[in-house]
């Protein structure tokens, strides 16, 4: 085994630079043999990306440093290699692709030029042959019309296309090792599926070893030969994927697996109330051309959206980016104004109310946003943030702050958190604060716009449980916007699937997610990574309880 | 692209129009009778009337305005009240020294400041960075004339490397031109070197933290390519903005340097005209500086679109 190892990391220690060093990687060890795919899986802060950057020799110089251990690439210790030698090895022997295809490419150079640079730096291929070589590679990553793409700039391409460019750039010299750091996390599921397929296709063709970093157990189940589970700078468990998924040895691995929401919808809940608290009728939002002199044709971000939500229920809107789900969320909260159609909150039409007339109804519908790092004002204490709404609506200050304290306890935070600032909390805690802020207004409807998407699975599970509990206790209706079908399956009573601004399928979660009637819904479900695995029960789905919808 | 350039040029025309209106009103809203100011205390009523007639002040204001605009468009800026020379001729004589000085100074600033700023950002917190940052504090804080006289003392008098003062046209030979322009250009550029270096450093620091810089390094590119091909072009927009406005300010701020080095440029023409209340000359100079401001801004805007493919108006 060790003779064929392409990469072998031995007791690698990485610490923060400077006087008081903090260990980031604690003596980790793993190896990858030729043609193999190894997944590093773990939650944020576990050290996955640091491991990748250490192998590439790209640790940020003034922040992190490798203290000891060895990183052997084909027997050569990379930690001992000179900067010049490392530069030679990059792209030719080890290549890397990154999470954010939107920002990983230089916006002011054409993509052809950016790929061609690799040839220019690492090969003696004459310049006149570069273009053909790049075009061949663009062909291999299945980009349409390579000759046109060659002269395109990154901003003219979609996220999936840009990731293909990154892959072309990484693999044009057929390196021995490809490091992929969450390469599909920022992409839609259907695009993710295509990119994963592309990586594995090129891997087979070139015999590349792949070190794949992900937080997504579904992706692990689909692509990994072996998996290393990371937790706080340690590799806590490593083994063949099947073994780790079926028989996890460590508690942490087990926790991680049980936190993965199942694709199978939760049992149907009885309806307690018939009262409709939110209803939209043929609501549309059209963005027209701004200029008098032509401009772009109008775009319908949402078209004829009709939904209804009863007290104490959860309605999910699922769809890929650009499908219009956030537009719907913003329209029903009147953060933006719908172009046409109706929005009724407890029977009151609010779609055509003026800003002033709308004010009393703002209370009834509250929103929680995706990114808890940006949705709380960093200069305002948590207590002030929560109490601000009620104070604006006439609650005496002292009483509002008392309420805020109770709310913090309700969302599982200590009451003394009230005087602290958002930066003193973790992402999950901040999302709890954002939920407390919304609940403080005692709304009828809580809109959660991708409210758990930025969180690690274990934290995600806790926040979902919190939402469920609050709903049970307060009877609030939840409009839950998500791109993640697993999350939708676990929290929603009803699900609406959106595509290109329209609802293509709408019904009870059980029906939509298990027996979809629309092709698009079926494609979404099929693209969900790891859909044949029942992670929480450490086994694949058996044919008797298939996750897959019936074909045809 | 061509239509964008055309549109921008068309958009600059109303700006120049407003400037022209302002310059026209300058003479008319000045307290007192301009004719009386021009004629001086000892003038007779007949003399005053003659001056009014020659300035067209006895006609309705709208007629005056259109007459004036008509003259402007035909390239007539009027005649100096003091020397009786056409304003265009006066400005024409003084334009070359000032333009030479400003162009050499801005080129020098860019050549020194941009690499300095790039290096400072690259070695953030290191020796070069500290050197550049403290150097730029000096550049900002030492008055221009002090630098000018120090340079003259050191390089012209003590070392005898350059002539002390004066100007030679570039058309009379590069050598004599260069040896007389180096010291004033460097004097004028110190503050701009400081400004541009700091801006380059700040902008580069932002860009060097971007993901695509990490991508460029992951490709195994040399640091030189990473800095100059990948980072600098992305960092260029704010740097160019500073260079552009800097150049425009330079045109109106050359007076001290021109005085120290005894250059017959626009700066001194301006001061002389203001002291002598030579209104036609002042008007001509304001129009010229405004025109340079507008033209430089236009060039800068156009260069944004050239540098960054995402900017398409």
PDB file of C-alpha atoms in Angstrom, chain A residues 53 56 58 61 87 90-91 96 98 100 103-109 113-114 117-118 120-122 153 155 166 169, chain B residues 122-124 210-223 225 229-231 233-234 307-310 312:
ATOM      1  CA  UNK A  53      -3.633  24.518   1.944  1.00  0.00           C
ATOM      2  CA  UNK A  56      -0.415  23.012  -1.514  1.00  0.00           C
ATOM      3  CA  UNK A  58      -0.390  27.919   0.441  1.00  0.00           C
ATOM      4  CA  UNK A  61       2.219  33.139   5.775  1.00  0.00           C
ATOM      5  CA  UNK A  87       5.800  26.483  -7.557  1.00  0.00           C
ATOM      6  CA  UNK A  90       1.707  23.188  -8.303  1.00  0.00           C
ATOM      7  CA  UNK A  91      -0.579  22.581 -11.276  1.00  0.00           C
ATOM      8  CA  UNK A  96      -6.470  22.517  -6.448  1.00  0.00           C
ATOM      9  CA  UNK A  98     -11.886  25.878  -4.630  1.00  0.00           C
ATOM     10  CA  UNK A 100     -16.356  29.675  -4.674  1.00  0.00           C
ATOM     11  CA  UNK A 103     -14.524  34.560  -6.901  1.00  0.00           C
ATOM     12  CA  UNK A 104     -11.804  32.026  -7.687  1.00  0.00           C
ATOM     13  CA  UNK A 105     -11.235  33.301 -11.213  1.00  0.00           C
ATOM     14  CA  UNK A 106      -9.618  36.610 -12.039  1.00  0.00           C
ATOM     15  CA  UNK A 107     -12.403  38.906 -13.281  1.00  0.00           C
ATOM     16  CA  UNK A 108     -10.235  40.961 -15.633  1.00  0.00           C
ATOM     17  CA  UNK A 109      -8.584  38.189 -17.647  1.00  0.00           C
ATOM     18  CA  UNK A 113      -5.781  33.263 -20.890  1.00  0.00           C
ATOM     19  CA  UNK A 114      -6.047  32.016 -17.319  1.00  0.00           C
ATOM     20  CA  UNK A 117      -0.996  30.618 -18.125  1.00  0.00           C
ATOM     21  CA  UNK A 118      -0.547  27.146 -16.673  1.00  0.00           C
ATOM     22  CA  UNK A 120       3.151  29.072 -20.135  1.00  0.00           C
ATOM     23  CA  UNK A 121       4.482  28.606 -16.610  1.00  0.00           C
ATOM     24  CA  UNK A 122       5.051  24.880 -16.479  1.00  0.00           C
ATOM     25  CA  UNK A 153     -14.636  36.639 -19.040  1.00  0.00           C
ATOM     26  CA  UNK A 155     -18.634  37.211 -15.182  1.00  0.00           C
ATOM     27  CA  UNK A 166     -11.333  25.741 -12.684  1.00  0.00           C
ATOM     28  CA  UNK A 169      -7.142  24.741 -15.315  1.00  0.00           C
TER      29      UNK A 169
ATOM     30  CA  UNK B 122       3.392  42.383  -0.873  1.00  0.00           C
ATOM     31  CA  UNK B 123       5.628  42.631   2.181  1.00  0.00           C
ATOM     32  CA  UNK B 124       2.809  43.926   4.353  1.00  0.00           C
ATOM     33  CA  UNK B 210      -9.055  37.744  -3.007  1.00  0.00           C
ATOM     34  CA  UNK B 211      -9.684  34.136  -3.922  1.00  0.00           C
ATOM     35  CA  UNK B 212      -8.325  34.494  -7.459  1.00  0.00           C
ATOM     36  CA  UNK B 213      -4.930  35.464  -6.081  1.00  0.00           C
ATOM     37  CA  UNK B 214      -4.902  32.142  -4.207  1.00  0.00           C
ATOM     38  CA  UNK B 215      -5.913  30.465  -7.479  1.00  0.00           C
ATOM     39  CA  UNK B 216      -3.033  32.165  -9.294  1.00  0.00           C
ATOM     40  CA  UNK B 217      -0.592  30.943  -6.640  1.00  0.00           C
ATOM     41  CA  UNK B 218      -2.124  27.458  -6.784  1.00  0.00           C
ATOM     42  CA  UNK B 219      -1.247  27.450 -10.483  1.00  0.00           C
ATOM     43  CA  UNK B 220       2.405  27.819  -9.532  1.00  0.00           C
ATOM     44  CA  UNK B 221       2.830  31.316 -10.981  1.00  0.00           C
ATOM     45  CA  UNK B 222       5.792  33.370  -9.856  1.00  0.00           C
ATOM     46  CA  UNK B 223       5.109  36.129  -7.365  1.00  0.00           C
ATOM     47  CA  UNK B 225       3.179  37.468 -12.264  1.00  0.00           C
ATOM     48  CA  UNK B 229      -0.602  40.446 -13.951  1.00  0.00           C
ATOM     49  CA  UNK B 230      -3.278  39.247 -11.549  1.00  0.00           C
ATOM     50  CA  UNK B 231      -3.356  41.717  -8.690  1.00  0.00           C
ATOM     51  CA  UNK B 233      -4.898  45.242 -12.829  1.00  0.00           C
ATOM     52  CA  UNK B 234      -7.670  44.459 -10.386  1.00  0.00           C
ATOM     53  CA  UNK B 307      -9.218  47.790 -17.484  1.00  0.00           C
ATOM     54  CA  UNK B 308     -12.237  45.968 -16.153  1.00  0.00           C
ATOM     55  CA  UNK B 309     -14.387  44.018 -18.615  1.00  0.00           C
ATOM     56  CA  UNK B 310     -17.283  44.014 -16.152  1.00  0.00           C
ATOM     57  CA  UNK B 312     -19.918  48.320 -19.548  1.00  0.00           C
TER      58      UNK B 312
END
